[in-house]
mmCIF file with all atom_site columns, C-alpha atoms in Angstrom:
data_model
loop_
_atom_site.group_PDB
_atom_site.id
_atom_site.type_symbol
_atom_site.label_atom_id
_atom_site.label_alt_id
_atom_site.label_comp_id
_atom_site.label_asym_id
_atom_site.label_entity_id
_atom_site.label_seq_id
_atom_site.pdbx_PDB_ins_code
_atom_site.Cartn_x
_atom_site.Cartn_y
_atom_site.Cartn_z
_atom_site.occupancy
_atom_site.B_iso_or_equiv
_atom_site.pdbx_formal_charge
_atom_site.auth_seq_id
_atom_site.auth_comp_id
_atom_site.auth_asym_id
_atom_site.auth_atom_id
_atom_site.pdbx_PDB_model_num
ATOM 1   C CA . MET A 1 1   ? 1.904   -32.309 41.335  1.00 0.00 ? 720 MET A CA 1
ATOM 2   C CA . HIS A 1 2   ? 3.957   -34.418 38.923  1.00 0.00 ? 721 HIS A CA 1
ATOM 3   C CA . LEU A 1 3   ? 1.198   -37.024 38.726  1.00 0.00 ? 722 LEU A CA 1
ATOM 4   C CA . ARG A 1 4   ? -1.412  -34.420 37.831  1.00 0.00 ? 723 ARG A CA 1
ATOM 5   C CA . LEU A 1 5   ? 0.602   -32.631 35.131  1.00 0.00 ? 724 LEU A CA 1
ATOM 6   C CA . PRO A 1 6   ? -0.117  -35.033 32.255  1.00 0.00 ? 725 PRO A CA 1
ATOM 7   C CA . ALA A 1 7   ? -3.848  -34.877 32.951  1.00 0.00 ? 726 ALA A CA 1
ATOM 8   C CA . PHE A 1 8   ? -3.662  -31.087 33.032  1.00 0.00 ? 727 PHE A CA 1
ATOM 9   C CA . ARG A 1 9   ? -1.806  -31.029 29.744  1.00 0.00 ? 728 ARG A CA 1
ATOM 10  C CA . TYR A 1 10  ? -4.350  -33.382 28.165  1.00 0.00 ? 729 TYR A CA 1
ATOM 11  C CA . ALA A 1 11  ? -7.241  -31.229 29.328  1.00 0.00 ? 730 ALA A CA 1
ATOM 12  C CA . ALA A 1 12  ? -5.552  -28.103 28.017  1.00 0.00 ? 731 ALA A CA 1
ATOM 13  C CA . ALA A 1 13  ? -4.861  -29.749 24.652  1.00 0.00 ? 732 ALA A CA 1
ATOM 14  C CA . ARG A 1 14  ? -8.442  -30.954 24.412  1.00 0.00 ? 733 ARG A CA 1
ATOM 15  C CA . ALA A 1 15  ? -9.746  -27.481 25.240  1.00 0.00 ? 734 ALA A CA 1
ATOM 16  C CA . PHE A 1 16  ? -7.478  -25.964 22.592  1.00 0.00 ? 735 PHE A CA 1
ATOM 17  C CA . ARG A 1 17  ? -8.631  -28.529 20.020  1.00 0.00 ? 736 ARG A CA 1
ATOM 18  C CA . ASN A 1 18  ? -12.297 -27.855 20.758  1.00 0.00 ? 737 ASN A CA 1
ATOM 19  C CA . ALA A 1 19  ? -11.759 -24.111 20.503  1.00 0.00 ? 738 ALA A CA 1
ATOM 20  C CA . ALA A 1 20  ? -9.991  -24.541 17.166  1.00 0.00 ? 739 ALA A CA 1
ATOM 21  C CA . LEU A 1 21  ? -12.806 -26.690 15.801  1.00 0.00 ? 740 LEU A CA 1
ATOM 22  C CA . THR A 1 22  ? -15.345 -24.119 16.916  1.00 0.00 ? 741 THR A CA 1
ATOM 23  C CA . LEU A 1 23  ? -13.387 -21.374 15.171  1.00 0.00 ? 742 LEU A CA 1
ATOM 24  C CA . ILE A 1 24  ? -13.127 -23.387 11.958  1.00 0.00 ? 743 ILE A CA 1
ATOM 25  C CA . CYS A 1 25  ? -16.861 -24.089 11.946  1.00 0.00 ? 744 CYS A CA 1
ATOM 26  C CA . THR A 1 26  ? -17.538 -20.412 12.547  1.00 0.00 ? 745 THR A CA 1
ATOM 27  C CA . ILE A 1 27  ? -15.398 -19.031 9.746   1.00 0.00 ? 746 ILE A CA 1
ATOM 28  C CA . SER A 1 28  ? -15.879 -21.800 7.148   1.00 0.00 ? 747 SER A CA 1
ATOM 29  C CA . PRO A 1 29  ? -19.141 -20.337 5.802   1.00 0.00 ? 748 PRO A CA 1
ATOM 30  C CA . LEU A 1 30  ? -17.287 -17.083 5.232   1.00 0.00 ? 749 LEU A CA 1
ATOM 31  C CA . LEU A 1 31  ? -14.727 -18.917 3.133   1.00 0.00 ? 750 LEU A CA 1
ATOM 32  C CA . ALA A 1 32  ? -17.327 -20.699 1.002   1.00 0.00 ? 751 ALA A CA 1
ATOM 33  C CA . GLU A 1 33  ? -17.846 -19.711 -2.591  1.00 0.00 ? 752 GLU A CA 1
ATOM 34  C CA . PRO A 1 34  ? -20.775 -17.332 -3.110  1.00 0.00 ? 753 PRO A CA 1
ATOM 35  C CA . LEU A 1 35  ? -23.918 -18.685 -4.719  1.00 0.00 ? 754 LEU A CA 1
ATOM 36  C CA . THR A 1 36  ? -24.397 -17.898 -8.388  1.00 0.00 ? 755 THR A CA 1
ATOM 37  C CA . LEU A 1 37  ? -27.902 -16.900 -9.466  1.00 0.00 ? 756 LEU A CA 1
ATOM 38  C CA . VAL A 1 38  ? -28.611 -16.485 -13.180 1.00 0.00 ? 757 VAL A CA 1
ATOM 39  C CA . ALA A 1 39  ? -31.323 -13.939 -13.994 1.00 0.00 ? 758 ALA A CA 1
ATOM 40  C CA . LEU A 1 40  ? -32.751 -15.061 -17.336 1.00 0.00 ? 759 LEU A CA 1
ATOM 41  C CA . GLY A 1 41  ? -35.006 -12.431 -18.821 1.00 0.00 ? 760 GLY A CA 1
ATOM 42  C CA . ASP A 1 42  ? -35.716 -9.621  -21.246 1.00 0.00 ? 761 ASP A CA 1
ATOM 43  C CA . SER A 1 43  ? -35.256 -5.846  -21.046 1.00 0.00 ? 762 SER A CA 1
ATOM 44  C CA . LEU A 1 44  ? -36.718 -5.752  -17.529 1.00 0.00 ? 763 LEU A CA 1
ATOM 45  C CA . THR A 1 45  ? -33.786 -7.889  -16.427 1.00 0.00 ? 764 THR A CA 1
ATOM 46  C CA . ALA A 1 46  ? -31.210 -6.354  -18.769 1.00 0.00 ? 765 ALA A CA 1
ATOM 47  C CA . GLY A 1 47  ? -31.746 -2.850  -17.350 1.00 0.00 ? 766 GLY A CA 1
ATOM 48  C CA . TYR A 1 48  ? -33.011 -1.179  -20.507 1.00 0.00 ? 767 TYR A CA 1
ATOM 49  C CA . GLY A 1 49  ? -32.728 2.622   -20.484 1.00 0.00 ? 768 GLY A CA 1
ATOM 50  C CA . LEU A 1 50  ? -30.963 2.788   -17.130 1.00 0.00 ? 769 LEU A CA 1
ATOM 51  C CA . PRO A 1 51  ? -27.466 3.941   -16.153 1.00 0.00 ? 770 PRO A CA 1
ATOM 52  C CA . GLU A 1 52  ? -24.954 1.219   -15.358 1.00 0.00 ? 771 GLU A CA 1
ATOM 53  C CA . GLY A 1 53  ? -25.510 -0.062  -11.856 1.00 0.00 ? 772 GLY A CA 1
ATOM 54  C CA . GLN A 1 54  ? -29.169 0.978   -11.695 1.00 0.00 ? 773 GLN A CA 1
ATOM 55  C CA . GLY A 1 55  ? -30.774 -2.002  -13.436 1.00 0.00 ? 774 GLY A CA 1
ATOM 56  C CA . LEU A 1 56  ? -32.518 -4.914  -11.775 1.00 0.00 ? 775 LEU A CA 1
ATOM 57  C CA . VAL A 1 57  ? -29.495 -7.197  -11.503 1.00 0.00 ? 776 VAL A CA 1
ATOM 58  C CA . PRO A 1 58  ? -27.008 -4.799  -9.852  1.00 0.00 ? 777 PRO A CA 1
ATOM 59  C CA . GLN A 1 59  ? -29.666 -3.379  -7.533  1.00 0.00 ? 778 GLN A CA 1
ATOM 60  C CA . LEU A 1 60  ? -30.818 -6.867  -6.536  1.00 0.00 ? 779 LEU A CA 1
ATOM 61  C CA . GLU A 1 61  ? -27.284 -8.109  -5.951  1.00 0.00 ? 780 GLU A CA 1
ATOM 62  C CA . GLY A 1 62  ? -26.538 -5.028  -3.864  1.00 0.00 ? 781 GLY A CA 1
ATOM 63  C CA . TRP A 1 63  ? -29.706 -5.549  -1.808  1.00 0.00 ? 782 TRP A CA 1
ATOM 64  C CA . LEU A 1 64  ? -28.874 -9.198  -1.158  1.00 0.00 ? 783 LEU A CA 1
ATOM 65  C CA . LYS A 1 65  ? -25.280 -8.462  -0.158  1.00 0.00 ? 784 LYS A CA 1
ATOM 66  C CA . ALA A 1 66  ? -26.447 -5.696  2.181   1.00 0.00 ? 785 ALA A CA 1
ATOM 67  C CA . LYS A 1 67  ? -28.553 -8.371  3.900   1.00 0.00 ? 786 LYS A CA 1
ATOM 68  C CA . GLY A 1 68  ? -25.523 -10.622 4.298   1.00 0.00 ? 787 GLY A CA 1
ATOM 69  C CA . ALA A 1 69  ? -26.125 -12.992 1.387   1.00 0.00 ? 788 ALA A CA 1
ATOM 70  C CA . GLU A 1 70  ? -23.037 -14.220 -0.426  1.00 0.00 ? 789 GLU A CA 1
ATOM 71  C CA . VAL A 1 71  ? -24.394 -14.265 -3.957  1.00 0.00 ? 790 VAL A CA 1
ATOM 72  C CA . ALA A 1 72  ? -23.384 -13.226 -7.463  1.00 0.00 ? 791 ALA A CA 1
ATOM 73  C CA . VAL A 1 73  ? -26.340 -12.375 -9.700  1.00 0.00 ? 792 VAL A CA 1
ATOM 74  C CA . ILE A 1 74  ? -25.557 -12.883 -13.383 1.00 0.00 ? 793 ILE A CA 1
ATOM 75  C CA . ASN A 1 75  ? -27.366 -10.667 -15.874 1.00 0.00 ? 794 ASN A CA 1
ATOM 76  C CA . ALA A 1 76  ? -28.749 -12.958 -18.590 1.00 0.00 ? 795 ALA A CA 1
ATOM 77  C CA . GLY A 1 77  ? -31.316 -10.425 -19.760 1.00 0.00 ? 796 GLY A CA 1
ATOM 78  C CA . VAL A 1 78  ? -31.649 -9.556  -23.452 1.00 0.00 ? 797 VAL A CA 1
ATOM 79  C CA . SER A 1 79  ? -33.862 -6.662  -24.493 1.00 0.00 ? 798 SER A CA 1
ATOM 80  C CA . GLY A 1 80  ? -36.689 -7.732  -26.769 1.00 0.00 ? 799 GLY A CA 1
ATOM 81  C CA . ASP A 1 81  ? -36.378 -11.402 -25.900 1.00 0.00 ? 800 ASP A CA 1
ATOM 82  C CA . THR A 1 82  ? -39.455 -13.606 -25.913 1.00 0.00 ? 801 THR A CA 1
ATOM 83  C CA . THR A 1 83  ? -39.784 -16.904 -24.072 1.00 0.00 ? 802 THR A CA 1
ATOM 84  C CA . ALA A 1 84  ? -38.508 -18.560 -27.272 1.00 0.00 ? 803 ALA A CA 1
ATOM 85  C CA . GLY A 1 85  ? -35.377 -16.410 -27.194 1.00 0.00 ? 804 GLY A CA 1
ATOM 86  C CA . GLY A 1 86  ? -34.755 -17.221 -23.548 1.00 0.00 ? 805 GLY A CA 1
ATOM 87  C CA . LEU A 1 87  ? -35.117 -20.915 -24.229 1.00 0.00 ? 806 LEU A CA 1
ATOM 88  C CA . SER A 1 88  ? -32.734 -20.758 -27.198 1.00 0.00 ? 807 SER A CA 1
ATOM 89  C CA . ARG A 1 89  ? -29.873 -19.414 -25.070 1.00 0.00 ? 808 ARG A CA 1
ATOM 90  C CA . LEU A 1 90  ? -30.597 -21.332 -21.878 1.00 0.00 ? 809 LEU A CA 1
ATOM 91  C CA . ASP A 1 91  ? -27.916 -23.994 -22.298 1.00 0.00 ? 810 ASP A CA 1
ATOM 92  C CA . TRP A 1 92  ? -25.021 -21.555 -22.523 1.00 0.00 ? 811 TRP A CA 1
ATOM 93  C CA . SER A 1 93  ? -26.481 -19.440 -19.705 1.00 0.00 ? 812 SER A CA 1
ATOM 94  C CA . LEU A 1 94  ? -26.486 -22.375 -17.282 1.00 0.00 ? 813 LEU A CA 1
ATOM 95  C CA . THR A 1 95  ? -22.757 -22.857 -16.868 1.00 0.00 ? 814 THR A CA 1
ATOM 96  C CA . PRO A 1 96  ? -21.433 -25.414 -14.348 1.00 0.00 ? 815 PRO A CA 1
ATOM 97  C CA . GLU A 1 97  ? -20.975 -22.871 -11.539 1.00 0.00 ? 816 GLU A CA 1
ATOM 98  C CA . VAL A 1 98  ? -24.645 -21.801 -11.571 1.00 0.00 ? 817 VAL A CA 1
ATOM 99  C CA . ASP A 1 99  ? -26.550 -22.665 -8.375  1.00 0.00 ? 818 ASP A CA 1
ATOM 100 C CA . ALA A 1 100 ? -30.024 -21.278 -9.118  1.00 0.00 ? 819 ALA A CA 1
ATOM 101 C CA . LEU A 1 101 ? -32.114 -19.686 -11.855 1.00 0.00 ? 820 LEU A CA 1
ATOM 102 C CA . MET A 1 102 ? -34.524 -16.752 -11.840 1.00 0.00 ? 821 MET A CA 1
ATOM 103 C CA . VAL A 1 103 ? -36.790 -16.494 -14.893 1.00 0.00 ? 822 VAL A CA 1
ATOM 104 C CA . THR A 1 104 ? -38.434 -13.204 -15.905 1.00 0.00 ? 823 THR A CA 1
ATOM 105 C CA . LEU A 1 105 ? -39.812 -13.850 -19.368 1.00 0.00 ? 824 LEU A CA 1
ATOM 106 C CA . GLY A 1 106 ? -43.135 -13.552 -21.141 1.00 0.00 ? 825 GLY A CA 1
ATOM 107 C CA . GLY A 1 107 ? -43.635 -9.805  -21.240 1.00 0.00 ? 826 GLY A CA 1
ATOM 108 C CA . ASN A 1 108 ? -42.669 -9.533  -24.897 1.00 0.00 ? 827 ASN A CA 1
ATOM 109 C CA . ASP A 1 109 ? -44.815 -12.534 -25.834 1.00 0.00 ? 828 ASP A CA 1
ATOM 110 C CA . MET A 1 110 ? -47.740 -10.731 -24.251 1.00 0.00 ? 829 MET A CA 1
ATOM 111 C CA . LEU A 1 111 ? -46.957 -7.332  -25.808 1.00 0.00 ? 830 LEU A CA 1
ATOM 112 C CA . ARG A 1 112 ? -46.808 -8.958  -29.243 1.00 0.00 ? 831 ARG A CA 1
ATOM 113 C CA . GLY A 1 113 ? -50.029 -10.858 -28.666 1.00 0.00 ? 832 GLY A CA 1
ATOM 114 C CA . LEU A 1 114 ? -48.323 -14.222 -29.167 1.00 0.00 ? 833 LEU A CA 1
ATOM 115 C CA . PRO A 1 115 ? -50.392 -17.274 -28.238 1.00 0.00 ? 834 PRO A CA 1
ATOM 116 C CA . PRO A 1 116 ? -50.316 -18.010 -24.485 1.00 0.00 ? 835 PRO A CA 1
ATOM 117 C CA . GLU A 1 117 ? -49.860 -21.709 -25.219 1.00 0.00 ? 836 GLU A CA 1
ATOM 118 C CA . THR A 1 118 ? -46.577 -20.912 -26.996 1.00 0.00 ? 837 THR A CA 1
ATOM 119 C CA . ALA A 1 119 ? -45.249 -18.968 -24.016 1.00 0.00 ? 838 ALA A CA 1
ATOM 120 C CA . ARG A 1 120 ? -46.392 -21.767 -21.726 1.00 0.00 ? 839 ARG A CA 1
ATOM 121 C CA . ALA A 1 121 ? -44.570 -24.409 -23.770 1.00 0.00 ? 840 ALA A CA 1
ATOM 122 C CA . ASN A 1 122 ? -41.326 -22.395 -23.886 1.00 0.00 ? 841 ASN A CA 1
ATOM 123 C CA . LEU A 1 123 ? -41.366 -21.656 -20.159 1.00 0.00 ? 842 LEU A CA 1
ATOM 124 C CA . ALA A 1 124 ? -42.122 -25.303 -19.441 1.00 0.00 ? 843 ALA A CA 1
ATOM 125 C CA . ALA A 1 125 ? -39.084 -26.305 -21.498 1.00 0.00 ? 844 ALA A CA 1
ATOM 126 C CA . ILE A 1 126 ? -36.919 -23.858 -19.519 1.00 0.00 ? 845 ILE A CA 1
ATOM 127 C CA . LEU A 1 127 ? -38.150 -25.266 -16.224 1.00 0.00 ? 846 LEU A CA 1
ATOM 128 C CA . GLU A 1 128 ? -37.673 -28.829 -17.450 1.00 0.00 ? 847 GLU A CA 1
ATOM 129 C CA . ALA A 1 129 ? -34.068 -28.094 -18.460 1.00 0.00 ? 848 ALA A CA 1
ATOM 130 C CA . ALA A 1 130 ? -33.328 -26.484 -15.100 1.00 0.00 ? 849 ALA A CA 1
ATOM 131 C CA . LYS A 1 131 ? -34.880 -29.445 -13.311 1.00 0.00 ? 850 LYS A CA 1
ATOM 132 C CA . ALA A 1 132 ? -32.697 -31.833 -15.297 1.00 0.00 ? 851 ALA A CA 1
ATOM 133 C CA . LYS A 1 133 ? -29.655 -29.940 -14.061 1.00 0.00 ? 852 LYS A CA 1
ATOM 134 C CA . GLY A 1 134 ? -30.899 -29.992 -10.477 1.00 0.00 ? 853 GLY A CA 1
ATOM 135 C CA . LEU A 1 135 ? -31.277 -26.209 -10.346 1.00 0.00 ? 854 LEU A CA 1
ATOM 136 C CA . PRO A 1 136 ? -33.983 -24.530 -8.265  1.00 0.00 ? 855 PRO A CA 1
ATOM 137 C CA . VAL A 1 137 ? -36.024 -21.928 -10.151 1.00 0.00 ? 856 VAL A CA 1
ATOM 138 C CA . LEU A 1 138 ? -37.671 -18.698 -9.066  1.00 0.00 ? 857 LEU A CA 1
ATOM 139 C CA . LEU A 1 139 ? -40.385 -17.955 -11.636 1.00 0.00 ? 858 LEU A CA 1
ATOM 140 C CA . ILE A 1 140 ? -41.450 -14.308 -11.898 1.00 0.00 ? 859 ILE A CA 1
ATOM 141 C CA . GLY A 1 141 ? -45.062 -13.928 -12.947 1.00 0.00 ? 860 GLY A CA 1
ATOM 142 C CA . MET A 1 142 ? -46.493 -11.571 -15.555 1.00 0.00 ? 861 MET A CA 1
ATOM 143 C CA . GLN A 1 143 ? -50.060 -10.435 -16.139 1.00 0.00 ? 862 GLN A CA 1
ATOM 144 C CA . ALA A 1 144 ? -51.618 -9.499  -19.462 1.00 0.00 ? 863 ALA A CA 1
ATOM 145 C CA . PRO A 1 145 ? -53.649 -6.296  -19.884 1.00 0.00 ? 864 PRO A CA 1
ATOM 146 C CA . GLY A 1 146 ? -57.299 -6.543  -20.736 1.00 0.00 ? 865 GLY A CA 1
ATOM 147 C CA . ASN A 1 147 ? -57.017 -5.181  -24.269 1.00 0.00 ? 866 ASN A CA 1
ATOM 148 C CA . TYR A 1 148 ? -56.449 -8.657  -25.742 1.00 0.00 ? 867 TYR A CA 1
ATOM 149 C CA . GLY A 1 149 ? -59.721 -9.852  -24.282 1.00 0.00 ? 868 GLY A CA 1
ATOM 150 C CA . ALA A 1 150 ? -60.712 -11.779 -21.200 1.00 0.00 ? 869 ALA A CA 1
ATOM 151 C CA . GLU A 1 151 ? -59.927 -15.179 -22.710 1.00 0.00 ? 870 GLU A CA 1
ATOM 152 C CA . TYR A 1 152 ? -56.355 -14.210 -23.600 1.00 0.00 ? 871 TYR A CA 1
ATOM 153 C CA . LYS A 1 153 ? -55.764 -12.640 -20.185 1.00 0.00 ? 872 LYS A CA 1
ATOM 154 C CA . THR A 1 154 ? -57.088 -15.653 -18.316 1.00 0.00 ? 873 THR A CA 1
ATOM 155 C CA . ALA A 1 155 ? -54.943 -18.040 -20.343 1.00 0.00 ? 874 ALA A CA 1
ATOM 156 C CA . PHE A 1 156 ? -51.796 -15.924 -20.083 1.00 0.00 ? 875 PHE A CA 1
ATOM 157 C CA . ASP A 1 157 ? -52.069 -15.105 -16.381 1.00 0.00 ? 876 ASP A CA 1
ATOM 158 C CA . ALA A 1 158 ? -52.515 -18.785 -15.508 1.00 0.00 ? 877 ALA A CA 1
ATOM 159 C CA . ILE A 1 159 ? -49.198 -19.800 -17.081 1.00 0.00 ? 878 ILE A CA 1
ATOM 160 C CA . TYR A 1 160 ? -46.990 -18.888 -14.123 1.00 0.00 ? 879 TYR A CA 1
ATOM 161 C CA . PRO A 1 161 ? -48.857 -20.408 -11.166 1.00 0.00 ? 880 PRO A CA 1
ATOM 162 C CA . ASP A 1 162 ? -49.633 -23.512 -13.210 1.00 0.00 ? 881 ASP A CA 1
ATOM 163 C CA . LEU A 1 163 ? -46.006 -24.100 -14.196 1.00 0.00 ? 882 LEU A CA 1
ATOM 164 C CA . ALA A 1 164 ? -44.674 -23.308 -10.723 1.00 0.00 ? 883 ALA A CA 1
ATOM 165 C CA . THR A 1 165 ? -46.943 -26.006 -9.315  1.00 0.00 ? 884 THR A CA 1
ATOM 166 C CA . ALA A 1 166 ? -46.134 -28.505 -12.053 1.00 0.00 ? 885 ALA A CA 1
ATOM 167 C CA . PHE A 1 167 ? -42.347 -28.148 -11.750 1.00 0.00 ? 886 PHE A CA 1
ATOM 168 C CA . GLY A 1 168 ? -41.979 -27.336 -8.064  1.00 0.00 ? 887 GLY A CA 1
ATOM 169 C CA . ALA A 1 169 ? -40.621 -23.867 -8.832  1.00 0.00 ? 888 ALA A CA 1
ATOM 170 C CA . THR A 1 170 ? -40.913 -20.939 -6.447  1.00 0.00 ? 889 THR A CA 1
ATOM 171 C CA . LEU A 1 171 ? -43.420 -18.382 -7.719  1.00 0.00 ? 890 LEU A CA 1
ATOM 172 C CA . TYR A 1 172 ? -43.115 -14.628 -7.294  1.00 0.00 ? 891 TYR A CA 1
ATOM 173 C CA . PRO A 1 173 ? -46.600 -13.587 -8.465  1.00 0.00 ? 892 PRO A CA 1
ATOM 174 C CA . SER A 1 174 ? -45.943 -10.374 -10.391 1.00 0.00 ? 893 SER A CA 1
ATOM 175 C CA . PHE A 1 175 ? -42.823 -8.514  -11.454 1.00 0.00 ? 894 PHE A CA 1
ATOM 176 C CA . PHE A 1 176 ? -44.451 -5.116  -10.930 1.00 0.00 ? 895 PHE A CA 1
ATOM 177 C CA . GLN A 1 177 ? -46.111 -5.784  -7.584  1.00 0.00 ? 896 GLN A CA 1
ATOM 178 C CA . GLY A 1 178 ? -43.540 -3.663  -5.741  1.00 0.00 ? 897 GLY A CA 1
ATOM 179 C CA . LEU A 1 179 ? -44.517 -0.528  -7.666  1.00 0.00 ? 898 LEU A CA 1
ATOM 180 C CA . ALA A 1 180 ? -47.063 1.859   -6.146  1.00 0.00 ? 899 ALA A CA 1
ATOM 181 C CA . GLY A 1 181 ? -48.088 -0.622  -3.482  1.00 0.00 ? 900 GLY A CA 1
ATOM 182 C CA . GLY A 1 182 ? -49.193 -3.162  -6.068  1.00 0.00 ? 901 GLY A CA 1
ATOM 183 C CA . SER A 1 183 ? -51.575 -0.760  -7.786  1.00 0.00 ? 902 SER A CA 1
ATOM 184 C CA . LEU A 1 184 ? -51.974 -1.112  -11.555 1.00 0.00 ? 903 LEU A CA 1
ATOM 185 C CA . ASP A 1 185 ? -53.420 2.369   -11.931 1.00 0.00 ? 904 ASP A CA 1
ATOM 186 C CA . PRO A 1 186 ? -51.364 4.064   -14.700 1.00 0.00 ? 905 PRO A CA 1
ATOM 187 C CA . ALA A 1 187 ? -51.408 7.361   -12.800 1.00 0.00 ? 906 ALA A CA 1
ATOM 188 C CA . ALA A 1 188 ? -49.935 5.658   -9.708  1.00 0.00 ? 907 ALA A CA 1
ATOM 189 C CA . LEU A 1 189 ? -47.284 3.863   -11.771 1.00 0.00 ? 908 LEU A CA 1
ATOM 190 C CA . ARG A 1 190 ? -46.198 6.826   -13.904 1.00 0.00 ? 909 ARG A CA 1
ATOM 191 C CA . PRO A 1 191 ? -43.617 8.295   -11.437 1.00 0.00 ? 910 PRO A CA 1
ATOM 192 C CA . PHE A 1 192 ? -41.755 4.972   -11.402 1.00 0.00 ? 911 PHE A CA 1
ATOM 193 C CA . LEU A 1 193 ? -41.650 4.306   -15.145 1.00 0.00 ? 912 LEU A CA 1
ATOM 194 C CA . GLN A 1 194 ? -39.508 5.612   -17.968 1.00 0.00 ? 913 GLN A CA 1
ATOM 195 C CA . ASP A 1 195 ? -41.054 7.756   -20.696 1.00 0.00 ? 914 ASP A CA 1
ATOM 196 C CA . ASP A 1 196 ? -42.137 4.658   -22.640 1.00 0.00 ? 915 ASP A CA 1
ATOM 197 C CA . GLY A 1 197 ? -44.552 3.780   -19.848 1.00 0.00 ? 916 GLY A CA 1
ATOM 198 C CA . ILE A 1 198 ? -43.292 0.183   -19.802 1.00 0.00 ? 917 ILE A CA 1
ATOM 199 C CA . HIS A 1 199 ? -39.842 -0.003  -18.253 1.00 0.00 ? 918 HIS A CA 1
ATOM 200 C CA . PRO A 1 200 ? -39.192 1.046   -14.654 1.00 0.00 ? 919 PRO A CA 1
ATOM 201 C CA . ASN A 1 201 ? -36.850 3.933   -13.954 1.00 0.00 ? 920 ASN A CA 1
ATOM 202 C CA . ALA A 1 202 ? -34.120 3.651   -11.321 1.00 0.00 ? 921 ALA A CA 1
ATOM 203 C CA . GLU A 1 203 ? -36.508 4.504   -8.483  1.00 0.00 ? 922 GLU A CA 1
ATOM 204 C CA . GLY A 1 204 ? -39.010 2.025   -9.869  1.00 0.00 ? 923 GLY A CA 1
ATOM 205 C CA . VAL A 1 205 ? -36.364 -0.710  -9.919  1.00 0.00 ? 924 VAL A CA 1
ATOM 206 C CA . ALA A 1 206 ? -35.459 0.133   -6.320  1.00 0.00 ? 925 ALA A CA 1
ATOM 207 C CA . ARG A 1 207 ? -39.101 -0.344  -5.335  1.00 0.00 ? 926 ARG A CA 1
ATOM 208 C CA . ILE A 1 208 ? -39.305 -3.610  -7.236  1.00 0.00 ? 927 ILE A CA 1
ATOM 209 C CA . VAL A 1 209 ? -36.129 -4.855  -5.551  1.00 0.00 ? 928 VAL A CA 1
ATOM 210 C CA . ALA A 1 210 ? -37.392 -3.858  -2.106  1.00 0.00 ? 929 ALA A CA 1
ATOM 211 C CA . ASP A 1 211 ? -40.354 -6.195  -2.653  1.00 0.00 ? 930 ASP A CA 1
ATOM 212 C CA . LEU A 1 212 ? -38.598 -8.886  -4.696  1.00 0.00 ? 931 LEU A CA 1
ATOM 213 C CA . GLY A 1 213 ? -35.419 -8.990  -2.600  1.00 0.00 ? 932 GLY A CA 1
ATOM 214 C CA . PRO A 1 214 ? -36.875 -10.806 0.427   1.00 0.00 ? 933 PRO A CA 1
ATOM 215 C CA . ALA A 1 215 ? -38.433 -13.405 -1.877  1.00 0.00 ? 934 ALA A CA 1
ATOM 216 C CA . VAL A 1 216 ? -35.079 -14.015 -3.587  1.00 0.00 ? 935 VAL A CA 1
ATOM 217 C CA . GLN A 1 217 ? -33.312 -14.146 -0.230  1.00 0.00 ? 936 GLN A CA 1
ATOM 218 C CA . ALA A 1 218 ? -35.756 -16.772 1.085   1.00 0.00 ? 937 ALA A CA 1
ATOM 219 C CA . PHE A 1 219 ? -35.524 -18.700 -2.195  1.00 0.00 ? 938 PHE A CA 1
ATOM 220 C CA . LEU A 1 220 ? -31.723 -18.895 -2.010  1.00 0.00 ? 939 LEU A CA 1
ATOM 221 C CA . ALA A 1 221 ? -31.760 -19.839 1.660   1.00 0.00 ? 940 ALA A CA 1
ATOM 222 C CA . ALA A 1 222 ? -34.360 -22.597 1.282   1.00 0.00 ? 941 ALA A CA 1
ATOM 223 C CA . PRO A 1 223 ? -33.071 -26.139 1.864   1.00 0.00 ? 942 PRO A CA 1
ATOM 224 C CA . ARG A 1 224 ? -32.567 -28.153 -1.294  1.00 0.00 ? 943 ARG A CA 1
ATOM 225 C CA . PRO A 1 225 ? -33.496 -31.818 -1.682  1.00 0.00 ? 944 PRO A CA 1
#
């Protein structure tokens, strides 16, 4: 018995060490800092016309956390902002703790009838700056209505898929695709919009988040080079 005791003690110590390492590996992800996602956008991001806690950013963060994602979503939305405005404040929005960027800009360029090439250039500069910082980007697409003409619509709508391909960004095709099953029929959209017919109400945001959330979740979980 005395000759076997040291071996028994060694085996017990080794088993304890292995169990401790397993426990550390299990809980270490829980102790990690949450990811920080900056949502750079306009009134659609800022939560225009909605009670506190019902805008895109708080609803999206709540959805992600309910799915187990450790993430803080920072509201960098400014009502009325164009792509030029978003670009002008990009540097101070991308603080050192930021891990990823979501861009929802272009709607005001389109509503004002600004040249699509200007919006394209500004969004390209945003993506280039994010790339220089090593930040992955989720680019949220926008589509122009037909009242500016077919040429304008074709040029504007192509901005987002073109830039996503050029810069290796992740594309979410259309901000409003979660509303009314993707229908653009004004009658189908009306129950989910505020009285201005442009901005989603709280239920509309919830529908948008239900569709957008899985895309954001997959984007954040994707391996980075």
